[in-house]
Coordinates of C-alpha atoms and ligand atoms in Angstrom, one line a residue:
M30 CA -10.6 -7.0 36.3
G31 CA -12.0 -3.5 36.7
T32 CA -15.3 -2.0 37.8
A33 CA -18.6 -3.7 36.8
L34 CA -21.1 -1.4 35.2
T35 CA -24.7 -2.0 35.1
G36 CA -27.1 -2.1 32.2
G37 CA -24.4 -2.5 29.4
V38 CA -25.4 -5.6 27.4
E39 CA -28.6 -7.5 27.9
P40 CA -28.1 -10.9 29.5
S41 CA -27.1 -13.5 27.0
P42 CA -30.2 -14.8 25.2
G43 CA -28.3 -18.0 24.3
R44 CA -28.0 -19.9 21.0
T45 CA -31.7 -20.4 20.5
A46 CA -32.6 -16.8 20.9
R47 CA -29.9 -15.8 18.4
A48 CA -31.2 -18.3 15.9
M49 CA -34.5 -16.5 16.2
Q50 CA -33.0 -13.3 14.9
P51 CA -33.7 -13.0 11.2
S52 CA -30.5 -13.9 9.4
R53 CA -29.1 -14.2 5.9
N54 CA -26.4 -16.4 4.5
K55 CA -25.5 -14.4 1.5
V56 CA -23.5 -11.1 1.3
R57 CA -25.7 -8.4 -0.2
F58 CA -24.3 -5.2 -1.6
V59 CA -24.7 -2.8 -4.5
L60 CA -21.8 -3.0 -7.0
G61 CA -21.9 0.3 -9.0
S62 CA -25.7 0.5 -9.3
T63 CA -26.4 -3.2 -9.4
P64 CA -27.7 -5.0 -6.2
L65 CA -26.0 -8.4 -5.8
E66 CA -26.3 -11.4 -3.5
I67 CA -23.1 -13.4 -3.2
S68 CA -22.4 -16.8 -1.6
L69 CA -19.2 -16.6 0.4
D70 CA -17.0 -19.7 0.2
D71 CA -14.3 -18.3 2.3
P72 CA -14.8 -15.8 5.2
C73 CA -11.4 -14.3 4.5
L74 CA -12.1 -13.5 0.8
T75 CA -10.9 -9.9 0.2
L76 CA -13.0 -7.4 -1.8
L77 CA -10.1 -7.0 -4.2
D78 CA -10.0 -10.8 -5.0
Y79 CA -13.7 -10.7 -5.4
L80 CA -13.6 -7.7 -7.8
R81 CA -10.7 -9.0 -9.9
N82 CA -11.3 -12.7 -10.0
Q83 CA -15.1 -13.1 -9.6
A84 CA -16.6 -9.8 -10.9
C85 CA -13.9 -9.5 -13.6
L86 CA -13.4 -5.8 -12.7
T87 CA -9.7 -5.6 -13.2
G88 CA -9.4 -1.8 -13.2
T89 CA -8.8 -2.0 -9.4
K90 CA -5.1 -3.0 -9.1
E91 CA -3.1 -5.0 -6.6
G92 CA 0.2 -3.3 -5.8
C93 CA 1.3 -4.1 -2.3
A94 CA -1.6 -6.1 -0.9
E95 CA -1.0 -4.4 2.5
G96 CA -2.8 -1.1 2.4
D97 CA 0.3 1.0 1.6
C98 CA 0.1 1.9 -2.1
G99 CA -3.5 2.8 -2.9
A100 CA -3.6 1.0 -6.3
C101 CA -6.7 -0.9 -5.0
T102 CA -8.6 2.2 -3.8
V103 CA -12.4 1.9 -4.1
L104 CA -15.3 4.0 -2.8
I105 CA -17.6 2.5 -0.2
A106 CA -21.0 4.1 0.6
E107 CA -22.9 3.5 3.8
L108 CA -26.4 4.7 4.8
Y109 CA -26.3 7.1 7.8
D110 CA -29.4 9.0 8.8
N111 CA -30.9 8.3 5.4
S112 CA -28.1 9.7 3.4
L113 CA -25.1 8.0 1.7
K114 CA -21.7 8.7 3.3
Y115 CA -18.7 7.8 1.1
T116 CA -15.4 6.7 2.3
V117 CA -12.3 5.4 0.5
A118 CA -10.9 1.9 1.2
N119 CA -8.0 -0.3 0.2
A120 CA -9.9 -3.2 -1.3
C121 CA -6.8 -5.5 -0.8
I122 CA -7.3 -5.6 2.9
L123 CA -11.1 -5.2 3.1
L124 CA -13.0 -8.4 3.4
L125 CA -16.1 -9.0 1.2
G126 CA -18.4 -9.7 4.2
M127 CA -17.6 -6.2 5.4
V128 CA -19.4 -4.5 2.5
D129 CA -22.7 -6.2 3.3
G130 CA -25.5 -3.6 3.1
K131 CA -23.2 -1.0 1.4
Q132 CA -22.4 0.3 -2.1
V133 CA -19.0 -0.4 -3.7
L134 CA -17.8 1.8 -6.5
T135 CA -14.7 0.9 -8.6
V136 CA -13.0 2.8 -11.4
E137 CA -15.2 1.0 -13.9
H138 CA -18.3 2.7 -12.4
L139 CA -17.2 6.3 -12.7
A140 CA -17.5 7.0 -16.4
S141 CA -20.9 7.2 -18.2
D142 CA -21.1 8.6 -21.8
T143 CA -18.3 10.9 -20.8
L144 CA -15.3 10.4 -18.6
H145 CA -15.6 11.2 -14.9
P146 CA -14.0 14.7 -14.1
A147 CA -11.3 12.8 -12.1
Q148 CA -10.4 10.7 -15.2
Q149 CA -10.6 13.7 -17.6
A150 CA -8.4 15.8 -15.4
M151 CA -5.7 13.0 -15.2
I152 CA -5.6 13.1 -19.0
D153 CA -5.6 16.9 -19.3
H154 CA -2.7 17.1 -16.9
H155 CA -0.7 14.1 -18.1
G156 CA -1.1 12.5 -14.7
S157 CA -0.5 8.9 -15.9
Q158 CA 2.5 7.1 -17.4
C159 CA 2.6 3.3 -16.9
G160 CA -1.0 3.7 -15.5
F161 CA -0.7 1.1 -12.7
C162 CA -1.4 3.6 -9.9
T163 CA -3.9 5.6 -12.0
P164 CA -7.3 3.9 -11.1
G165 CA -6.4 4.3 -7.4
F166 CA -5.6 8.0 -7.8
V167 CA -8.8 8.5 -9.8
M168 CA -10.8 7.0 -7.0
S169 CA -9.1 9.1 -4.4
I170 CA -9.6 12.3 -6.5
A171 CA -13.3 11.3 -7.0
A172 CA -13.6 11.0 -3.2
L173 CA -12.1 14.5 -2.8
Q174 CA -14.4 15.9 -5.4
L175 CA -17.4 14.5 -3.5
D176 CA -16.0 16.0 -0.2
E177 CA -15.8 19.4 -1.9
H178 CA -19.4 19.4 -3.2
H179 CA -22.0 20.6 -0.8
G180 CA -25.3 20.8 -2.7
D181 CA -24.7 23.1 -5.6
S182 CA -21.7 24.8 -4.0
I183 CA -18.2 23.7 -5.0
Q184 CA -15.1 24.5 -2.9
T185 CA -11.6 24.4 -4.3
P186 CA -9.4 22.3 -2.0
G187 CA -6.2 23.8 -0.7
R188 CA -2.9 22.0 -1.2
D189 CA -2.9 20.4 2.2
Q190 CA -6.4 19.0 1.6
I191 CA -5.3 17.5 -1.7
D192 CA -2.2 16.0 0.0
Q193 CA -4.4 14.5 2.7
H194 CA -6.6 12.8 0.1
L195 CA -3.7 11.5 -2.0
A196 CA -1.2 10.5 0.7
G197 CA -2.3 6.9 0.5
N198 CA -1.6 6.6 -3.2
L199 CA 1.9 6.0 -4.5
C200 CA 3.1 6.6 -8.0
R201 CA 6.5 5.4 -9.1
C202 CA 6.8 7.1 -12.5
T203 CA 4.7 10.2 -13.2
G204 CA 5.6 12.4 -10.3
Y205 CA 3.0 14.0 -8.1
G206 CA 2.9 17.5 -9.6
P207 CA 0.6 16.6 -12.6
I208 CA -1.6 14.4 -10.3
I209 CA -2.1 17.2 -7.8
D210 CA -3.0 19.6 -10.7
A211 CA -5.5 17.0 -11.9
A212 CA -7.0 16.8 -8.4
R213 CA -7.4 20.6 -8.3
Q214 CA -9.1 20.7 -11.7
A215 CA -11.4 17.8 -11.0
C216 CA -12.7 19.5 -7.9
T217 CA -13.8 22.6 -9.8
Q218 CA -16.0 20.4 -12.0
P219 CA -19.6 19.5 -11.3
L220 CA -20.4 15.9 -10.3
P221 CA -21.4 13.6 -13.2
D222 CA -25.0 14.0 -14.5
Y223 CA -25.9 10.5 -13.5
W224 CA -24.8 11.0 -9.9
P225 CA -28.0 12.3 -8.2
H226 CA -30.2 9.7 -9.9
Q227 CA -27.9 6.9 -8.9
Q228 CA -27.6 8.1 -5.3
T229 CA -31.4 8.2 -4.9
A230 CA -31.7 4.6 -6.3
V231 CA -28.9 3.2 -4.2
Q232 CA -30.2 5.1 -1.1
S233 CA -33.6 3.4 -1.5
I234 CA -32.1 -0.1 -1.9
L235 CA -29.8 0.3 1.1
G236 CA -32.8 1.7 3.1
Q237 CA -34.9 -1.3 2.3
W238 CA -32.2 -3.7 3.4
Q239 CA -31.6 -1.7 6.6
K240 CA -35.3 -2.0 7.5
Q241 CA -35.1 -5.8 7.1
D242 CA -32.6 -5.8 9.9
E243 CA -31.1 -9.2 9.1
T244 CA -27.9 -10.6 10.6
L245 CA -25.4 -11.7 8.1
H246 CA -24.5 -15.3 9.1
V247 CA -22.5 -17.2 6.5
E248 CA -21.3 -20.7 7.5
C249 CA -19.2 -22.4 4.8
E250 CA -16.6 -25.2 4.7
S251 CA -13.8 -22.9 5.6
G252 CA -15.4 -21.1 8.4
L253 CA -18.0 -18.6 9.6
F254 CA -18.4 -14.9 8.8
A255 CA -21.0 -13.2 11.0
A256 CA -22.0 -9.6 11.4
P257 CA -24.1 -9.3 14.5
R258 CA -26.3 -6.2 14.7
T259 CA -26.4 -5.6 18.4
E260 CA -24.0 -6.0 21.3
A261 CA -26.3 -8.6 22.8
E262 CA -26.1 -10.6 19.7
L263 CA -22.3 -10.2 19.6
A264 CA -22.1 -11.3 23.2
T265 CA -24.1 -14.4 22.4
Y266 CA -21.8 -15.3 19.5
L267 CA -18.8 -14.8 21.8
S268 CA -20.2 -17.2 24.4
D269 CA -21.3 -19.7 21.8
Q270 CA -17.9 -20.3 20.2
H271 CA -15.9 -23.3 21.1
S272 CA -12.7 -21.8 19.8
P273 CA -12.1 -18.0 20.2
P274 CA -13.3 -16.1 17.2
T275 CA -11.5 -13.2 15.6
L276 CA -13.2 -9.9 16.2
L277 CA -13.0 -7.9 12.9
A278 CA -13.3 -4.1 12.9
G279 CA -11.7 -2.2 10.1
A280 CA -9.3 -5.0 9.0
T281 CA -6.4 -2.6 8.6
D282 CA -4.4 -5.1 10.7
I283 CA -6.4 -8.3 10.1
G284 CA -6.4 -7.8 6.3
L285 CA -2.6 -8.1 6.4
W286 CA -2.7 -11.3 8.5
I287 CA -4.6 -12.8 5.6
T288 CA -2.7 -11.3 2.6
K289 CA 0.8 -11.2 4.1
Q290 CA 0.9 -14.0 6.7
G291 CA -1.4 -16.3 4.8
R292 CA -3.5 -17.0 7.9
Q293 CA -6.8 -18.7 7.5
L294 CA -9.2 -17.2 10.1
T295 CA -12.0 -19.6 10.6
T296 CA -14.5 -17.6 12.6
L297 CA -14.8 -13.9 11.9
L298 CA -17.2 -11.7 13.9
Y299 CA -17.5 -8.3 12.2
L300 CA -18.3 -5.3 14.5
G301 CA -19.1 -2.8 11.8
Q302 CA -22.9 -3.4 11.8
I303 CA -23.4 -2.7 15.5
S304 CA -24.6 0.8 15.7
S305 CA -24.0 1.2 19.5
L306 CA -20.3 0.5 18.9
K307 CA -20.3 3.2 16.1
T308 CA -21.7 5.9 18.3
V309 CA -20.0 9.0 19.8
N310 CA -21.6 10.3 23.0
R311 CA -20.7 13.7 24.3
R312 CA -21.7 14.2 27.9
E313 CA -21.0 17.1 30.2
D314 CA -18.0 15.6 31.8
E315 CA -17.0 12.9 29.3
L316 CA -16.6 11.9 25.7
E317 CA -17.4 8.3 24.9
I318 CA -16.2 7.0 21.5
G319 CA -17.6 3.6 20.4
A320 CA -14.9 1.0 19.6
A321 CA -16.1 0.7 15.9
V322 CA -15.9 4.4 15.2
S323 CA -13.5 5.0 12.4
L324 CA -10.3 7.0 13.0
Q325 CA -11.5 9.5 10.3
R326 CA -14.8 10.0 12.1
A327 CA -13.2 10.3 15.5
A328 CA -10.7 12.9 14.3
P329 CA -12.9 16.0 14.7
E330 CA -14.0 14.9 18.2
L331 CA -10.4 14.3 19.3
T332 CA -9.2 17.5 17.6
R333 CA -11.7 19.4 19.7
L334 CA -9.9 18.0 22.8
S335 CA -6.5 19.0 21.4
P336 CA -5.2 20.2 18.0
D337 CA -2.1 18.1 18.6
L338 CA -4.3 15.0 18.6
G339 CA -5.8 16.3 15.3
L340 CA -2.3 16.5 13.8
L341 CA -1.6 13.0 15.1
L342 CA -4.7 11.6 13.4
R343 CA -3.8 13.5 10.2
R344 CA -0.6 11.5 10.2
F345 CA -2.2 8.2 11.1
G346 CA -1.8 6.0 8.0
A347 CA -3.5 7.7 5.1
R348 CA -7.1 8.5 4.3
Q349 CA -8.0 4.9 3.2
V350 CA -6.6 3.5 6.5
R351 CA -8.3 6.1 8.7
S352 CA -11.6 5.7 6.9
Q353 CA -11.7 1.9 7.7
G354 CA -9.5 1.5 10.8
T355 CA -11.2 2.0 14.1
I356 CA -10.3 3.3 17.5
G357 CA -11.1 0.0 19.1
G358 CA -8.8 -1.9 16.7
N359 CA -6.0 0.5 17.5
I360 CA -6.3 -0.3 21.2
A361 CA -7.3 -4.0 21.1
N362 CA -4.4 -5.0 18.8
G363 CA -2.1 -4.3 21.8
S364 CA 0.6 -2.9 19.5
P365 CA 3.5 -1.1 21.4
I366 CA 3.6 1.3 18.5
G367 CA -0.1 2.1 18.0
D368 CA -0.6 5.9 17.8
L369 CA -3.6 6.4 20.0
P370 CA -3.0 4.4 23.2
P371 CA -0.2 6.6 24.6
T372 CA -2.1 9.7 23.9
L373 CA -5.4 8.4 25.3
I374 CA -3.5 7.1 28.4
A375 CA -2.0 10.6 28.9
L376 CA -5.4 12.1 28.6
G377 CA -6.7 9.7 31.4
A378 CA -8.9 7.5 29.2
T379 CA -10.8 4.5 30.5
L380 CA -11.9 1.5 28.5
R381 CA -15.4 -0.1 28.6
I382 CA -15.3 -3.8 28.0
G383 CA -18.4 -5.7 27.2
C384 CA -19.5 -9.4 27.5
A385 CA -22.7 -11.3 27.9
N386 CA -22.8 -10.4 31.7
G387 CA -22.6 -6.7 31.3
Q388 CA -19.7 -4.2 31.1
R389 CA -16.7 -3.4 33.2
E390 CA -14.5 -0.4 33.1
I391 CA -10.7 -0.2 33.5
P392 CA -8.1 2.6 33.1
L393 CA -6.7 2.2 29.6
E394 CA -3.1 1.8 30.9
D395 CA -4.1 -1.4 32.8
F396 CA -5.4 -3.0 29.6
F397 CA -1.9 -3.5 28.3
I398 CA -0.3 -6.3 30.3
D399 CA 2.7 -7.4 28.1
Y400 CA 3.5 -7.8 24.5
G401 CA 0.5 -9.4 22.8
Q402 CA -1.2 -9.8 26.1
Q403 CA -4.2 -7.6 26.9
D404 CA -6.8 -7.7 29.8
L405 CA -9.5 -9.1 27.6
A406 CA -11.1 -12.5 28.0
D407 CA -12.1 -14.7 25.0
N408 CA -15.8 -13.8 25.5
E409 CA -15.2 -10.0 25.9
Y410 CA -14.9 -7.1 23.4
V411 CA -13.8 -3.5 23.7
A412 CA -17.0 -1.5 23.7
S413 CA -15.8 2.1 23.9
V414 CA -13.2 4.4 25.2
V415 CA -14.1 7.2 27.6
L416 CA -12.2 10.5 27.9
P417 CA -12.6 13.4 30.2
A418 CA -14.5 16.1 28.3
R419 CA -12.0 18.7 29.6
P420 CA -8.5 17.2 29.6
Q421 CA -5.8 18.7 31.8
P422 CA -4.8 22.1 30.5
H423 CA -1.2 21.2 29.4
F424 CA -1.5 18.3 27.0
W425 CA 0.9 17.7 24.1
C426 CA 1.8 14.8 21.9
S427 CA 4.2 14.1 19.1
K428 CA 4.8 11.3 16.7
I429 CA 8.3 10.5 15.4
A430 CA 8.4 8.5 12.3
K431 CA 10.6 8.4 9.2
R432 CA 7.9 9.9 6.9
F433 CA 5.2 12.5 7.6
D434 CA 2.4 10.4 6.1
Q435 CA 1.5 6.7 6.1
D436 CA 4.2 5.6 8.6
I437 CA 4.2 3.8 11.9
S438 CA 5.8 5.6 14.9
A439 CA 9.3 4.9 16.0
V440 CA 8.6 6.8 19.2
L441 CA 5.5 8.6 20.3
G442 CA 5.4 10.8 23.4
A443 CA 2.2 12.1 25.0
F444 CA 2.3 14.4 28.0
S445 CA -0.3 15.9 30.3
L446 CA -0.2 17.9 33.6
T447 CA -1.7 20.7 35.5
L448 CA 0.3 23.6 36.9
V449 CA -0.9 24.8 40.3
D450 CA 0.9 28.1 41.2
G451 CA 3.7 27.1 38.9
F452 CA 4.1 23.6 40.4
V453 CA 3.4 20.4 38.5
H454 CA 0.4 18.4 39.5
N455 CA -0.9 15.1 38.2
A456 CA 1.8 14.4 35.5
R457 CA 0.9 11.7 33.0
F458 CA 3.6 11.0 30.6
C459 CA 3.1 8.0 28.3
F460 CA 5.3 6.6 25.4
G461 CA 4.8 4.3 22.5
G462 CA 7.7 2.5 20.9
M463 CA 9.7 2.5 24.2
A464 CA 8.6 -0.8 25.8
T465 CA 6.6 -4.0 25.0
T466 CA 3.4 -2.0 25.5
P467 CA 2.3 1.6 25.5
R468 CA 3.6 2.6 28.9
R469 CA 3.6 5.5 31.4
A470 CA 7.0 6.8 32.4
R471 CA 6.3 6.6 36.1
R472 CA 9.8 7.5 37.4
C473 CA 9.9 10.5 35.0
E474 CA 6.4 11.6 36.2
A475 CA 7.6 11.3 39.9
A476 CA 10.6 13.4 39.0
V477 CA 8.4 16.4 38.0
E478 CA 5.6 16.0 40.4
G479 CA 5.3 19.0 42.8
R480 CA 8.3 20.7 41.1
R481 CA 8.7 23.8 39.0
L482 CA 9.3 23.3 35.3
D483 CA 12.9 24.5 35.3
E484 CA 16.2 23.3 33.9
D485 CA 17.0 21.2 37.0
T486 CA 13.6 19.5 36.9
L487 CA 14.1 18.7 33.2
A488 CA 17.5 17.2 33.7
E489 CA 16.3 15.0 36.5
A490 CA 13.2 14.0 34.6
Q491 CA 15.3 13.1 31.5
N492 CA 17.6 10.9 33.6
A493 CA 14.6 9.3 35.2
L494 CA 13.3 8.4 31.7
L495 CA 16.4 6.2 31.4
Q496 CA 15.3 4.1 34.4
D497 CA 11.8 3.9 33.0
F498 CA 12.6 2.2 29.7
D499 CA 14.8 -0.3 28.1
P500 CA 13.7 0.1 24.5
I501 CA 14.3 -2.4 21.8
A502 CA 16.2 -1.9 18.6
D503 CA 14.4 -2.8 15.4
L504 CA 14.1 -1.7 11.7
R505 CA 12.4 1.5 12.7
A506 CA 15.0 2.7 15.2
S507 CA 17.9 1.7 17.5
A508 CA 17.5 1.6 21.2
R509 CA 19.8 4.6 21.5
Y510 CA 17.8 6.6 19.0
R511 CA 14.6 5.9 20.9
R512 CA 16.1 7.0 24.2
T513 CA 17.5 10.2 22.7
V514 CA 14.2 11.0 21.0
A515 CA 12.2 10.3 24.1
A516 CA 14.4 12.7 26.1
N517 CA 14.2 15.3 23.4
L518 CA 10.4 15.1 23.3
L519 CA 10.3 15.8 27.0
D520 CA 12.6 18.8 26.3
K521 CA 10.2 20.0 23.6
Y522 CA 7.3 19.6 25.9
F523 CA 8.9 21.8 28.5
R524 CA 9.4 24.4 25.7
F525 CA 5.8 24.0 24.7
L526 CA 5.0 25.0 28.3
N527 CA 7.0 28.2 27.7
V528 CA 10.1 27.3 29.6
T529 CA 12.8 29.0 27.6
D530 CA 16.0 28.5 29.5
V531 CA 16.4 24.8 28.9
P532 CA 19.1 23.3 26.6
S533 CA 17.9 22.4 23.2
V534 CA 19.2 19.0 22.0
Y535 CA 20.4 16.0 23.9
E536 CA 22.5 13.2 22.6
F537 CA 22.3 10.0 24.6
S538 CA 25.8 9.0 25.6
S539 CA 25.8 6.5 28.4
P540 CA 23.1 4.5 30.1
Q541 CA 23.2 6.9 33.0
A542 CA 23.6 10.4 31.6
F543 CA 22.7 12.9 28.9
T544 CA 25.2 15.2 27.4
H545 CA 24.1 18.5 25.9
V546 CA 25.4 18.9 22.3
Ligands
LIG25 C1 -1.0 1.2 5.5 C2 -1.2 1.2 7.0 C3 -0.8 2.3 7.8 C4 -1.0 2.2 9.1 N1 -0.7 3.3 9.9 C5 -0.8 3.4 11.2 C6 -0.4 4.5 12.0 O1 0.0 5.5 11.4 N2 -0.6 4.4 13.3 C7 -1.1 3.3 13.9 O2 -1.2 3.3 15.1 N3 -1.5 2.2 13.2 C8 -1.4 2.2 11.9 N4 -1.8 1.1 11.2 C9 -2.3 0.0 11.9 C10 -3.9 -0.1 11.9 O3 -4.4 0.7 10.9 C11 -4.4 0.4 13.2 O4 -3.9 -0.3 14.3 C12 -6.0 0.4 13.2 O5 -6.5 1.2 14.2 C13 -6.5 -1.0 13.5 O6 -7.9 -0.9 13.5 P1 -8.9 -1.9 12.7 O7 -10.3 -1.4 13.0 O8 -8.5 -1.9 11.3 O9 -8.5 -3.3 13.4 P2 -8.7 -4.8 12.9 O10 -7.6 -5.0 11.9 O11 -10.1 -5.0 12.5 O12 -8.4 -5.5 14.2 C14 -7.1 -5.4 14.9 C15 -7.1 -6.2 16.2 O13 -8.0 -5.7 17.1 C16 -9.0 -6.6 17.5 N5 -10.2 -5.8 17.7 C17 -10.7 -4.9 16.8 N6 -11.8 -4.3 17.4 C18 -12.0 -4.9 18.6 C19 -12.9 -4.7 19.6 N7 -13.8 -3.7 19.6 N8 -12.8 -5.5 20.7 C20 -11.8 -6.4 20.8 N9 -10.9 -6.6 19.9 C21 -11.0 -5.9 18.8 C22 -9.0 -7.6 16.3 O14 -9.6 -8.9 16.7 C23 -7.6 -7.7 16.0 O15 -6.9 -8.5 16.9 C24 -1.6 1.1 9.8 C25 -2.0 0.0 9.0 C26 -1.8 0.0 7.6 C27 -2.3 -1.1 6.8
LIG26 S1 -2.7 -3.1 -3.2 FE1 -1.5 -1.6 -2.3 S2 -3.0 -0.6 -0.9 FE2 -4.0 -2.3 -1.8
LIG27 S1 1.9 6.1 -13.6 FE1 3.3 4.4 -13.2 S2 3.1 4.1 -11.0 FE2 2.0 5.9 -11.4

């Protein structure tokens, strides 16, 4: 079960001590500029259903109800270090309890006496036809405009930046050219006049709420939604429950269990209010990223380790998904096609796992036991992932998916090694999409260990890969495609290491051999 660490979580204070924590049974947030307290009848209520059915704000649309189309995009503001930080979110898969202590802005809140620059620009550039996608685009453009304003200075975003902000919004009739032009125009405009005043007011409300330091604990007929504020409190909740609760982080997976699978989750413990899980610690020899750190926030840290990791994160879902989805969720969901686990394993990551009795640490690769089976007891949670501050010099990763943006990998390869006098040392090759879990290619690693990176080594390593994996065929790719792609990624990696005399493309032909084509 891994190494026990000391001093992680305080010993469980038990049910009575938790009851002594100040708590609240209503969800409290600012909608536009109005502070609200809402009784929750269902812990699984989505923000979108609340907005449309209870608040009668029908500008926010439901397209796919699974985080793909962006028609439901809203802005969420959170108080960090006394200032508001805005992120975009898909309201269809965000749960209402998750916006406790935050501000929610919908398309209805943007215009005042005049239209918001994002709205006006969509009109000026004919960016809307049927209009179904338009509110979502307007919200994403408004978020981009906010990103581009630093005090009084305004930056004009480049095309890639616009694409990054709009990749999570789909339009079926207008075409993207006019919408991109609208985004460019909106970013050259000043923020609306009301903006500074509204920000100050909202900041003050959220600041007061933060000081009260109350735990949201809503028990209703259909279940419990709780948002513990410390790891100790979380550990107590976990030891208290008779049936295992569902740990909720960004809900970019869990939201779909509710909207697509119709699952009724009866006990939800939200991790997004625990500041220690949202912390990034840079130490001399290691980088520790809290489990509840969003993918968007982790991106600059991981890009510093490797630009390839930065590109991978740029291609992870879209902005809405990256802003809410977390590192811990991407690991703990145990998916064989999650993007981060293979890369983090190749980098030599370890996982810190917490519970009422403290913390233990395991190599990340040991966390994944089999499909849907992780080394995590019912009373435990993933606390953080720890990476070496200086990864091995030769790291590279690549995601193969049908689309550049907003797509899950068919195969992902991550490679890392050190060359000592031209000989391979400490090869760590890990693949996603090739087995029931993210898994190291041990035979392939052994085939290169202590060898020079030449054509013979590559051929042997590629054949060893065949022994390592027996991939499945599914809607994303056939088994044959996966084997071929994995071998070609290894080829590309060798090229990346400046080995030029290796054959370029391989076609998988029989279970035992590759033929050059
Ligand atoms: C449109 C869309 C695009 C996507 N694109 C990608 C993609 O490109 N690449 C990719 O890899 N994934 C993708 N995903 C999947 C998902 O976004 C990621 O897996 C994400 O990292 C999940 O994190 P979360 O915080 O939202 O997890 P949640 O949905 O909150 O939870 C997921 C699971 O992890 C558990 N969990 C969460 N945190 C912890 C913790 N700290 N300790 C223990 N258990 C925990 C939960 O109980 C649950 O079982 C996509 C999803 C959507 C909807
Ligand atoms: S409705 Fe499609 S992303 Fe929410
Ligand atoms: S205007 Fe019709 S979907 Fe975009």
